[in-house]
PDB file of C-alpha atoms and ligand atoms in Angstrom:
ATOM      1  CA  MET A 214       2.975  11.936  -0.562  1.00  0.00           C
ATOM      2  CA  LYS A 215       4.132  10.339  -3.792  1.00  0.00           C
ATOM      3  CA  ILE A 216       4.710   6.611  -4.086  1.00  0.00           C
ATOM      4  CA  LEU A 217       7.370   5.617  -6.586  1.00  0.00           C
ATOM      5  CA  PHE A 218       7.267   2.044  -7.855  1.00  0.00           C
ATOM      6  CA  CYS A 219      11.026   1.533  -8.145  1.00  0.00           C
ATOM      7  CA  GLY A 220      10.775  -2.094  -9.211  1.00  0.00           C
ATOM      8  CA  THR A 221       7.838  -4.247 -10.274  1.00  0.00           C
ATOM      9  CA  ALA A 222       9.331  -7.717 -10.820  1.00  0.00           C
ATOM     10  CA  ALA A 223       9.415 -10.890  -8.797  1.00  0.00           C
ATOM     11  CA  ALA A 224      12.639 -12.412  -7.505  1.00  0.00           C
ATOM     12  CA  GLU A 225      14.559 -13.062 -10.750  1.00  0.00           C
ATOM     13  CA  ALA A 226      13.692  -9.691 -12.324  1.00  0.00           C
ATOM     14  CA  TRP A 227      12.398  -9.600 -15.895  1.00  0.00           C
ATOM     15  CA  PRO A 228      14.277 -10.298 -18.187  1.00  0.00           C
ATOM     16  CA  ALA A 229      15.405 -12.801 -15.601  1.00  0.00           C
ATOM     17  CA  LEU A 230      19.025 -13.402 -14.894  1.00  0.00           C
ATOM     18  CA  PHE A 231      20.242 -16.229 -17.148  1.00  0.00           C
ATOM     19  CA  CYS A 232      16.797 -16.917 -18.630  1.00  0.00           C
ATOM     20  CA  ALA A 233      16.224 -17.900 -22.257  1.00  0.00           C
ATOM     21  CA  CYS A 234      12.419 -18.248 -22.042  1.00  0.00           C
ATOM     22  CA  ALA A 235      10.191 -16.578 -24.648  1.00  0.00           C
ATOM     23  CA  ALA A 236       8.866 -13.981 -22.174  1.00  0.00           C
ATOM     24  CA  CYS A 237      12.385 -12.858 -21.313  1.00  0.00           C
ATOM     25  CA  GLN A 238      13.440 -12.733 -24.948  1.00  0.00           C
ATOM     26  CA  ARG A 239      10.401 -10.610 -25.811  1.00  0.00           C
ATOM     27  CA  ALA A 240      11.095  -8.285 -22.877  1.00  0.00           C
ATOM     28  CA  ARG A 241      14.729  -7.875 -23.985  1.00  0.00           C
ATOM     29  CA  ALA A 242      13.574  -6.980 -27.488  1.00  0.00           C
ATOM     30  CA  LEU A 243      10.775  -4.593 -26.377  1.00  0.00           C
ATOM     31  CA  GLY A 244      12.560  -2.833 -23.512  1.00  0.00           C
ATOM     32  CA  GLY A 245      10.606   0.025 -21.863  1.00  0.00           C
ATOM     33  CA  LYS A 246       7.876  -1.050 -19.474  1.00  0.00           C
ATOM     34  CA  ASP A 247       8.718  -4.709 -20.057  1.00  0.00           C
ATOM     35  CA  VAL A 248      12.057  -4.397 -18.297  1.00  0.00           C
ATOM     36  CA  ARG A 249      11.359  -4.861 -14.608  1.00  0.00           C
ATOM     37  CA  SER A 250      13.683  -4.758 -11.606  1.00  0.00           C
ATOM     38  CA  ARG A 251      13.100  -6.251  -8.177  1.00  0.00           C
ATOM     39  CA  ALA A 252      10.112  -4.794  -6.291  1.00  0.00           C
ATOM     40  CA  ALA A 253      10.582  -1.827  -3.958  1.00  0.00           C
ATOM     41  CA  TYR A 254       8.948   1.546  -3.322  1.00  0.00           C
ATOM     42  CA  MET A 255      10.003   5.039  -2.311  1.00  0.00           C
ATOM     43  CA  LEU A 256       7.581   7.199  -0.316  1.00  0.00           C
ATOM     44  CA  ASP A 257       8.849  10.659  -1.184  1.00  0.00           C
ATOM     45  CA  SER A 258      12.548  10.727  -0.326  1.00  0.00           C
ATOM     46  CA  ARG A 259      12.343   9.817   3.368  1.00  0.00           C
ATOM     47  CA  VAL A 260      10.942   6.308   3.450  1.00  0.00           C
ATOM     48  CA  ARG A 261      11.701   3.214   1.428  1.00  0.00           C
ATOM     49  CA  VAL A 262       9.859  -0.102   1.397  1.00  0.00           C
ATOM     50  CA  ASP A 263      12.188  -3.070   0.828  1.00  0.00           C
ATOM     51  CA  PHE A 264      15.836  -3.035  -0.083  1.00  0.00           C
ATOM     52  CA  GLY A 265      16.634  -5.712  -2.637  1.00  0.00           C
ATOM     53  CA  PRO A 266      19.578  -6.297  -4.944  1.00  0.00           C
ATOM     54  CA  ASP A 267      18.424  -3.591  -7.391  1.00  0.00           C
ATOM     55  CA  SER A 268      18.493  -0.784  -4.813  1.00  0.00           C
ATOM     56  CA  ASN A 269      21.610   0.780  -6.271  1.00  0.00           C
ATOM     57  CA  LEU A 270      20.139   0.610  -9.782  1.00  0.00           C
ATOM     58  CA  HIS A 271      17.041   2.438  -8.455  1.00  0.00           C
ATOM     59  CA  HIS A 272      19.294   5.019  -6.833  1.00  0.00           C
ATOM     60  CA  HIS A 273      20.902   5.830 -10.185  1.00  0.00           C
ATOM     61  CA  ARG A 274      17.820   5.432 -12.379  1.00  0.00           C
ATOM     62  CA  TYR A 275      15.494   7.670 -10.353  1.00  0.00           C
ATOM     63  CA  GLY A 276      18.040  10.116  -8.964  1.00  0.00           C
ATOM     64  CA  LEU A 277      17.353   8.993  -5.405  1.00  0.00           C
ATOM     65  CA  ALA A 278      19.403  10.200  -2.455  1.00  0.00           C
ATOM     66  CA  TYR A 279      19.530   7.376   0.068  1.00  0.00           C
ATOM     67  CA  GLU A 280      21.599   9.545   2.391  1.00  0.00           C
ATOM     68  CA  ARG A 281      18.297  11.337   3.071  1.00  0.00           C
ATOM     69  CA  LEU A 282      16.457   8.129   3.959  1.00  0.00           C
ATOM     70  CA  GLU A 283      15.074   8.047   7.484  1.00  0.00           C
ATOM     71  CA  HIS A 284      13.122   4.784   7.490  1.00  0.00           C
ATOM     72  CA  LEU A 285      13.469   1.491   5.705  1.00  0.00           C
ATOM     73  CA  LEU A 286      10.448  -0.803   5.998  1.00  0.00           C
ATOM     74  CA  VAL A 287      11.181  -4.417   5.143  1.00  0.00           C
ATOM     75  CA  THR A 288       8.373  -6.831   4.301  1.00  0.00           C
ATOM     76  CA  HIS A 289      10.233 -10.130   4.688  1.00  0.00           C
ATOM     77  CA  SER A 290      13.668 -11.682   4.368  1.00  0.00           C
ATOM     78  CA  HIS A 291      13.546 -13.057   0.794  1.00  0.00           C
ATOM     79  CA  ALA A 292      16.606 -11.895  -1.102  1.00  0.00           C
ATOM     80  CA  ASP A 293      14.650  -9.916  -3.701  1.00  0.00           C
ATOM     81  CA  HIS A 294      13.332  -7.685  -0.898  1.00  0.00           C
ATOM     82  CA  TRP A 295      16.166  -7.698   1.579  1.00  0.00           C
ATOM     83  CA  PHE A 296      19.795  -7.606   0.469  1.00  0.00           C
ATOM     84  CA  PRO A 297      21.695  -6.606   3.629  1.00  0.00           C
ATOM     85  CA  MET A 298      25.056  -7.057   1.902  1.00  0.00           C
ATOM     86  CA  ASP A 299      24.768  -3.579   0.369  1.00  0.00           C
ATOM     87  CA  LEU A 300      24.228  -2.013   3.797  1.00  0.00           C
ATOM     88  CA  GLN A 301      27.847  -2.765   4.691  1.00  0.00           C
ATOM     89  CA  TYR A 302      28.773   0.205   2.499  1.00  0.00           C
ATOM     90  CA  ARG A 303      27.366   2.521   5.161  1.00  0.00           C
ATOM     91  CA  ARG A 304      30.486   1.781   7.208  1.00  0.00           C
ATOM     92  CA  PRO A 305      33.069   4.535   7.646  1.00  0.00           C
ATOM     93  CA  GLY A 306      35.675   4.178   4.934  1.00  0.00           C
ATOM     94  CA  PHE A 307      33.093   3.115   2.345  1.00  0.00           C
ATOM     95  CA  SER A 308      30.612   6.017   2.474  1.00  0.00           C
ATOM     96  CA  VAL A 309      30.155   9.310   4.240  1.00  0.00           C
ATOM     97  CA  VAL A 310      26.751   8.815   5.874  1.00  0.00           C
ATOM     98  CA  PRO A 311      24.819  11.228   8.116  1.00  0.00           C
ATOM     99  CA  GLU A 312      25.206  10.571  11.839  1.00  0.00           C
ATOM    100  CA  THR A 313      21.471  10.289  12.460  1.00  0.00           C
ATOM    101  CA  PRO A 314      20.700   6.616  12.115  1.00  0.00           C
ATOM    102  CA  LEU A 315      18.550   5.087   9.418  1.00  0.00           C
ATOM    103  CA  HIS A 316      15.731   3.182  11.121  1.00  0.00           C
ATOM    104  CA  VAL A 317      15.214  -0.328   9.778  1.00  0.00           C
ATOM    105  CA  TRP A 318      11.924  -2.084  10.507  1.00  0.00           C
ATOM    106  CA  GLY A 319      11.539  -5.824   9.986  1.00  0.00           C
ATOM    107  CA  ASN A 320      10.778  -9.245  11.405  1.00  0.00           C
ATOM    108  CA  GLU A 321      13.052 -11.731  13.167  1.00  0.00           C
ATOM    109  CA  LYS A 322      14.397 -13.238   9.935  1.00  0.00           C
ATOM    110  CA  VAL A 323      15.157  -9.812   8.495  1.00  0.00           C
ATOM    111  CA  GLU A 324      17.198  -9.093  11.599  1.00  0.00           C
ATOM    112  CA  ALA A 325      18.964 -12.472  11.459  1.00  0.00           C
ATOM    113  CA  ALA A 326      19.835 -12.083   7.769  1.00  0.00           C
ATOM    114  CA  PHE A 327      21.462  -8.723   8.483  1.00  0.00           C
ATOM    115  CA  VAL A 328      23.407 -10.081  11.463  1.00  0.00           C
ATOM    116  CA  ALA A 329      24.635 -13.095   9.462  1.00  0.00           C
ATOM    117  CA  VAL A 330      26.229 -10.755   6.924  1.00  0.00           C
ATOM    118  CA  ASN A 331      27.164  -7.645   8.891  1.00  0.00           C
ATOM    119  CA  GLY A 332      27.411  -8.715  12.539  1.00  0.00           C
ATOM    120  CA  GLU A 333      25.347  -7.667  15.525  1.00  0.00           C
ATOM    121  CA  ASP A 334      26.423  -4.046  15.854  1.00  0.00           C
ATOM    122  CA  TRP A 335      23.977  -2.125  13.672  1.00  0.00           C
ATOM    123  CA  SER A 336      25.399   1.181  14.919  1.00  0.00           C
ATOM    124  CA  LEU A 337      28.615   0.533  12.960  1.00  0.00           C
ATOM    125  CA  TYR A 338      26.515   1.248   9.889  1.00  0.00           C
ATOM    126  CA  ALA A 339      24.527   4.141  11.411  1.00  0.00           C
ATOM    127  CA  LEU A 340      21.490   1.880  11.484  1.00  0.00           C
ATOM    128  CA  GLU A 341      18.955   1.227  14.194  1.00  0.00           C
ATOM    129  CA  PHE A 342      16.869  -1.933  13.976  1.00  0.00           C
ATOM    130  CA  HIS A 343      13.289  -2.211  15.223  1.00  0.00           C
ATOM    131  CA  ARG A 344      11.397  -5.502  15.346  1.00  0.00           C
ATOM    132  CA  ILE A 345       7.913  -5.109  13.916  1.00  0.00           C
ATOM    133  CA  ALA A 346       4.756  -6.703  15.264  1.00  0.00           C
ATOM    134  CA  PRO A 347       1.745  -7.322  13.034  1.00  0.00           C
ATOM    135  CA  TRP A 348      -1.062  -4.771  13.433  1.00  0.00           C
ATOM    136  CA  GLN A 349       1.147  -2.411  15.517  1.00  0.00           C
ATOM    137  CA  PRO A 350       1.407   0.998  13.812  1.00  0.00           C
ATOM    138  CA  ILE A 351       4.833   2.550  13.327  1.00  0.00           C
ATOM    139  CA  ASP A 352       5.133   6.319  13.617  1.00  0.00           C
ATOM    140  CA  LEU A 353       7.338   7.536  10.767  1.00  0.00           C
ATOM    141  CA  GLY A 354       6.994  11.236  11.547  1.00  0.00           C
ATOM    142  CA  GLU A 355       5.335  13.982   9.472  1.00  0.00           C
ATOM    143  CA  GLY A 356       1.970  12.405  10.217  1.00  0.00           C
ATOM    144  CA  LEU A 357       2.810   9.185   8.371  1.00  0.00           C
ATOM    145  CA  THR A 358       2.131   5.818   9.966  1.00  0.00           C
ATOM    146  CA  ALA A 359       2.887   2.373   8.589  1.00  0.00           C
ATOM    147  CA  THR A 360       1.050  -0.639   9.937  1.00  0.00           C
ATOM    148  CA  PRO A 361       2.362  -4.107   9.130  1.00  0.00           C
ATOM    149  CA  VAL A 362      -0.450  -6.496   8.237  1.00  0.00           C
ATOM    150  CA  LEU A 363       0.160 -10.223   7.890  1.00  0.00           C
ATOM    151  CA  ALA A 364       0.705 -11.416   4.329  1.00  0.00           C
ATOM    152  CA  ALA A 365      -0.014 -14.978   3.228  1.00  0.00           C
ATOM    153  CA  HIS A 366       3.350 -15.748   1.679  1.00  0.00           C
ATOM    154  CA  ASP A 367       6.143 -17.833   3.240  1.00  0.00           C
ATOM    155  CA  ARG A 368       4.856 -19.497   6.395  1.00  0.00           C
ATOM    156  CA  SER A 369       8.374 -19.918   7.821  1.00  0.00           C
ATOM    157  CA  GLU A 370       8.427 -16.233   8.791  1.00  0.00           C
ATOM    158  CA  GLU A 371       6.017 -13.396   9.580  1.00  0.00           C
ATOM    159  CA  CYS A 372       5.846 -11.790   6.132  1.00  0.00           C
ATOM    160  CA  VAL A 373       3.979  -8.499   6.131  1.00  0.00           C
ATOM    161  CA  ASN A 374       2.477  -5.902   3.838  1.00  0.00           C
ATOM    162  CA  TYR A 375       2.412  -2.274   4.916  1.00  0.00           C
ATOM    163  CA  ARG A 376      -0.707  -0.156   5.281  1.00  0.00           C
ATOM    164  CA  LEU A 377       0.341   3.494   5.039  1.00  0.00           C
ATOM    165  CA  GLU A 378      -1.689   6.404   6.269  1.00  0.00           C
ATOM    166  CA  GLN A 379      -1.067  10.133   6.015  1.00  0.00           C
ATOM    167  CA  ALA A 380      -3.490  13.041   6.243  1.00  0.00           C
ATOM    168  CA  GLY A 381      -6.485  10.743   5.975  1.00  0.00           C
ATOM    169  CA  ARG A 382      -5.234   9.043   2.800  1.00  0.00           C
ATOM    170  CA  VAL A 383      -4.452   5.329   2.954  1.00  0.00           C
ATOM    171  CA  ALA A 384      -2.410   2.954   0.785  1.00  0.00           C
ATOM    172  CA  LEU A 385      -1.729  -0.749   1.003  1.00  0.00           C
ATOM    173  CA  LEU A 386       1.430  -2.111  -0.595  1.00  0.00           C
ATOM    174  CA  GLY A 387       0.401  -5.718  -1.070  1.00  0.00           C
ATOM    175  CA  HIS A 388       3.217  -7.541  -2.818  1.00  0.00           C
ATOM    176  CA  ASP A 389       4.401 -10.979  -1.837  1.00  0.00           C
ATOM    177  CA  THR A 390       1.108 -12.258  -0.611  1.00  0.00           C
ATOM    178  CA  GLY A 391      -1.361 -14.840  -1.753  1.00  0.00           C
ATOM    179  CA  TRP A 392      -4.997 -14.688  -0.734  1.00  0.00           C
ATOM    180  CA  TYR A 393      -5.026 -13.084   2.737  1.00  0.00           C
ATOM    181  CA  ASP A 394      -6.035 -15.076   5.786  1.00  0.00           C
ATOM    182  CA  GLU A 395      -9.182 -13.894   7.575  1.00  0.00           C
ATOM    183  CA  PRO A 396      -7.409 -11.792  10.279  1.00  0.00           C
ATOM    184  CA  THR A 397      -5.870  -9.581   7.568  1.00  0.00           C
ATOM    185  CA  TRP A 398      -9.154  -9.182   5.692  1.00  0.00           C
ATOM    186  CA  GLU A 399     -10.808  -8.295   8.997  1.00  0.00           C
ATOM    187  CA  PHE A 400      -8.140  -5.775   9.928  1.00  0.00           C
ATOM    188  CA  LEU A 401      -8.470  -4.017   6.591  1.00  0.00           C
ATOM    189  CA  SER A 402     -12.278  -4.101   6.550  1.00  0.00           C
ATOM    190  CA  GLN A 403     -14.402  -0.956   6.851  1.00  0.00           C
ATOM    191  CA  ARG A 404     -11.353   1.305   6.537  1.00  0.00           C
ATOM    192  CA  PRO A 405     -11.330   2.580   2.977  1.00  0.00           C
ATOM    193  CA  LEU A 406      -8.074   2.413   1.056  1.00  0.00           C
ATOM    194  CA  ASN A 407      -7.263   5.030  -1.588  1.00  0.00           C
ATOM    195  CA  LEU A 408      -4.490   3.065  -3.265  1.00  0.00           C
ATOM    196  CA  VAL A 409      -3.906  -0.682  -3.307  1.00  0.00           C
ATOM    197  CA  ALA A 410      -0.949  -2.411  -4.957  1.00  0.00           C
ATOM    198  CA  LEU A 411      -1.460  -6.144  -5.336  1.00  0.00           C
ATOM    199  CA  ASP A 412       0.822  -9.050  -6.154  1.00  0.00           C
ATOM    200  CA  CYS A 413       0.463 -10.457  -9.683  1.00  0.00           C
ATOM    201  CA  THR A 414       3.402 -12.865  -9.816  1.00  0.00           C
ATOM    202  CA  TYR A 415       1.520 -15.648 -11.590  1.00  0.00           C
ATOM    203  CA  GLY A 416       0.102 -13.503 -14.403  1.00  0.00           C
ATOM    204  CA  PRO A 417      -2.535 -15.445 -16.362  1.00  0.00           C
ATOM    205  CA  ARG A 418      -2.172 -18.529 -14.163  1.00  0.00           C
ATOM    206  CA  ASP A 419      -4.825 -18.442 -11.457  1.00  0.00           C
ATOM    207  CA  HIS A 420      -2.941 -19.547  -8.342  1.00  0.00           C
ATOM    208  CA  ARG A 421      -3.470 -17.810  -5.017  1.00  0.00           C
ATOM    209  CA  ARG A 422      -0.928 -19.501  -2.761  1.00  0.00           C
ATOM    210  CA  GLY A 423       2.033 -17.382  -1.733  1.00  0.00           C
ATOM    211  CA  HIS A 424       1.342 -14.930  -4.553  1.00  0.00           C
ATOM    212  CA  LEU A 425      -1.578 -13.975  -6.781  1.00  0.00           C
ATOM    213  CA  GLY A 426      -2.213 -13.889 -10.524  1.00  0.00           C
ATOM    214  CA  CYS A 427      -4.467 -11.655 -12.635  1.00  0.00           C
ATOM    215  CA  GLU A 428      -7.748 -13.326 -11.619  1.00  0.00           C
ATOM    216  CA  GLY A 429      -6.642 -13.226  -7.985  1.00  0.00           C
ATOM    217  CA  VAL A 430      -5.968  -9.490  -8.173  1.00  0.00           C
ATOM    218  CA  VAL A 431      -9.487  -8.853  -9.506  1.00  0.00           C
ATOM    219  CA  ALA A 432     -10.997 -11.166  -6.884  1.00  0.00           C
ATOM    220  CA  ALA A 433      -9.011  -9.428  -4.115  1.00  0.00           C
ATOM    221  CA  ARG A 434     -10.202  -6.030  -5.365  1.00  0.00           C
ATOM    222  CA  ASP A 435     -13.803  -7.307  -5.224  1.00  0.00           C
ATOM    223  CA  GLU A 436     -13.212  -8.667  -1.721  1.00  0.00           C
ATOM    224  CA  PHE A 437     -11.898  -5.275  -0.551  1.00  0.00           C
ATOM    225  CA  ALA A 438     -14.974  -3.620  -2.043  1.00  0.00           C
ATOM    226  CA  LYS A 439     -17.315  -6.134  -0.394  1.00  0.00           C
ATOM    227  CA  ARG A 440     -15.698  -5.453   2.972  1.00  0.00           C
ATOM    228  CA  GLY A 441     -15.942  -1.674   2.718  1.00  0.00           C
ATOM    229  CA  ALA A 442     -12.189  -1.344   2.329  1.00  0.00           C
ATOM    230  CA  LEU A 443     -12.109   0.629  -0.926  1.00  0.00           C
ATOM    231  CA  ALA A 444     -12.642   4.382  -1.160  1.00  0.00           C
ATOM    232  CA  PRO A 445     -14.795   5.534  -4.113  1.00  0.00           C
ATOM    233  CA  ASP A 446     -11.668   6.981  -5.768  1.00  0.00           C
ATOM    234  CA  ALA A 447      -9.513   3.930  -4.967  1.00  0.00           C
ATOM    235  CA  GLN A 448      -6.811   3.090  -7.490  1.00  0.00           C
ATOM    236  CA  VAL A 449      -5.941  -0.595  -7.666  1.00  0.00           C
ATOM    237  CA  ILE A 450      -2.583  -1.475  -9.178  1.00  0.00           C
ATOM    238  CA  ALA A 451      -1.158  -4.873 -10.119  1.00  0.00           C
ATOM    239  CA  THR A 452       2.573  -5.327  -9.546  1.00  0.00           C
ATOM    240  CA  HIS A 453       5.371  -7.854  -8.753  1.00  0.00           C
ATOM    241  CA  PHE A 454       5.320  -9.738 -12.063  1.00  0.00           C
ATOM    242  CA  SER A 455       7.283 -12.848 -12.977  1.00  0.00           C
ATOM    243  CA  HIS A 456       8.487 -13.841 -16.436  1.00  0.00           C
ATOM    244  CA  ASN A 457       7.024 -17.265 -15.602  1.00  0.00           C
ATOM    245  CA  GLY A 458       3.600 -15.627 -15.918  1.00  0.00           C
ATOM    246  CA  GLY A 459       4.469 -14.872 -19.539  1.00  0.00           C
ATOM    247  CA  TRP A 460       2.191 -11.889 -20.230  1.00  0.00           C
ATOM    248  CA  LEU A 461       4.056  -8.745 -21.178  1.00  0.00           C
ATOM    249  CA  HIS A 462       2.974  -5.256 -20.167  1.00  0.00           C
ATOM    250  CA  GLU A 463       0.569  -4.762 -23.044  1.00  0.00           C
ATOM    251  CA  GLU A 464      -1.075  -8.136 -22.513  1.00  0.00           C
ATOM    252  CA  LEU A 465      -1.454  -7.429 -18.810  1.00  0.00           C
ATOM    253  CA  GLU A 466      -3.023  -4.055 -19.639  1.00  0.00           C
ATOM    254  CA  ARG A 467      -5.441  -5.705 -22.038  1.00  0.00           C
ATOM    255  CA  PHE A 468      -6.624  -7.983 -19.242  1.00  0.00           C
ATOM    256  CA  PHE A 469      -6.804  -5.350 -16.500  1.00  0.00           C
ATOM    257  CA  ALA A 470      -8.189  -2.329 -18.387  1.00  0.00           C
ATOM    258  CA  PRO A 471     -11.833  -3.512 -18.341  1.00  0.00           C
ATOM    259  CA  HIS A 472     -11.501  -3.953 -14.570  1.00  0.00           C
ATOM    260  CA  GLY A 473     -10.161  -0.427 -14.070  1.00  0.00           C
ATOM    261  CA  ILE A 474      -6.942  -1.834 -12.640  1.00  0.00           C
ATOM    262  CA  LEU A 475      -3.614  -0.233 -13.485  1.00  0.00           C
ATOM    263  CA  VAL A 476      -0.540  -2.282 -14.461  1.00  0.00           C
ATOM    264  CA  ALA A 477       2.565  -1.051 -12.652  1.00  0.00           C
ATOM    265  CA  TYR A 478       5.890  -0.525 -14.367  1.00  0.00           C
ATOM    266  CA  ASP A 479       9.286   0.521 -13.100  1.00  0.00           C
ATOM    267  CA  GLY A 480       9.211   4.263 -12.494  1.00  0.00           C
ATOM    268  CA  LEU A 481       5.425   4.609 -12.016  1.00  0.00           C
ATOM    269  CA  LYS A 482       4.738   7.455  -9.608  1.00  0.00           C
ATOM    270  CA  MET A 483       1.375   7.660  -7.854  1.00  0.00           C
ATOM    271  CA  PRO A 484       0.136  10.433  -5.600  1.00  0.00           C
ATOM    272  CA  LEU A 485      -1.562   9.336  -2.405  1.00  0.00           C
TER     273      LEU A 485
HETATM  274 ZN1   ZN B 666       9.096 -10.913  -4.035  1.00  0.00          ZN
HETATM  275 ZN1   ZN B 667      12.415 -15.981 -18.517  1.00  0.00          ZN
HETATM  276 ZN1   ZN B 668       8.966 -13.285  -1.092  1.00  0.00          ZN
END
């Protein structure tokens, strides 16, 4: 399986909409890896994690074919990860979509946000909704399972990260979380991960509530290692960056390189 990092920014993207800060101005001037869209991932062409307002941009930029999507895993209801408005275009008259439904997996708030915009009949859009439960694996076919683990993010809903497993290889997509609570650390313990993506919203600022920064990513990596949750070949990747952090791609790389941690950018493709 290949994991494509479609977007690697926090909510406002980077350069942020409307923003005149120095970090956004530098990103506009530099372009390339410093231009970041809202966080989401593709697992090959069948499974997507999160569906934010940049989903159509990803579709064009990476030559994706969403008509082939079978599963959409949603982490939480924040608008940068869940933009149900665009799903209305699956209705007849807007798009010609395959009859087999696209399975959407999410929590109560994800469901409510969809219903508020599109109504209660998911089948109108050839969609089938499934409520997730933390720690309960989801069978995505072709030997791939996704297990939602509790994130430490917005306490008003059950935000999750997904632990993905296929053919004995395991990845954790850990964006939109601060320092995990003990049940999550325990769940992940003693089961080695091969790839870990971790939230780095705060950049050089060391906060660990709701999100993480650079120091938090290193500390989380060490915690995984301590708990036997990192395979010897494990690749740790920092992602979900905010312009408010201020460090551009090169500065982030300078910090992370000595720790052996990779800095994600839009379009990064990692084999699992
Ligand atoms: Zn986010
Ligand atoms: Zn800015
Ligand atoms: Zn969020």
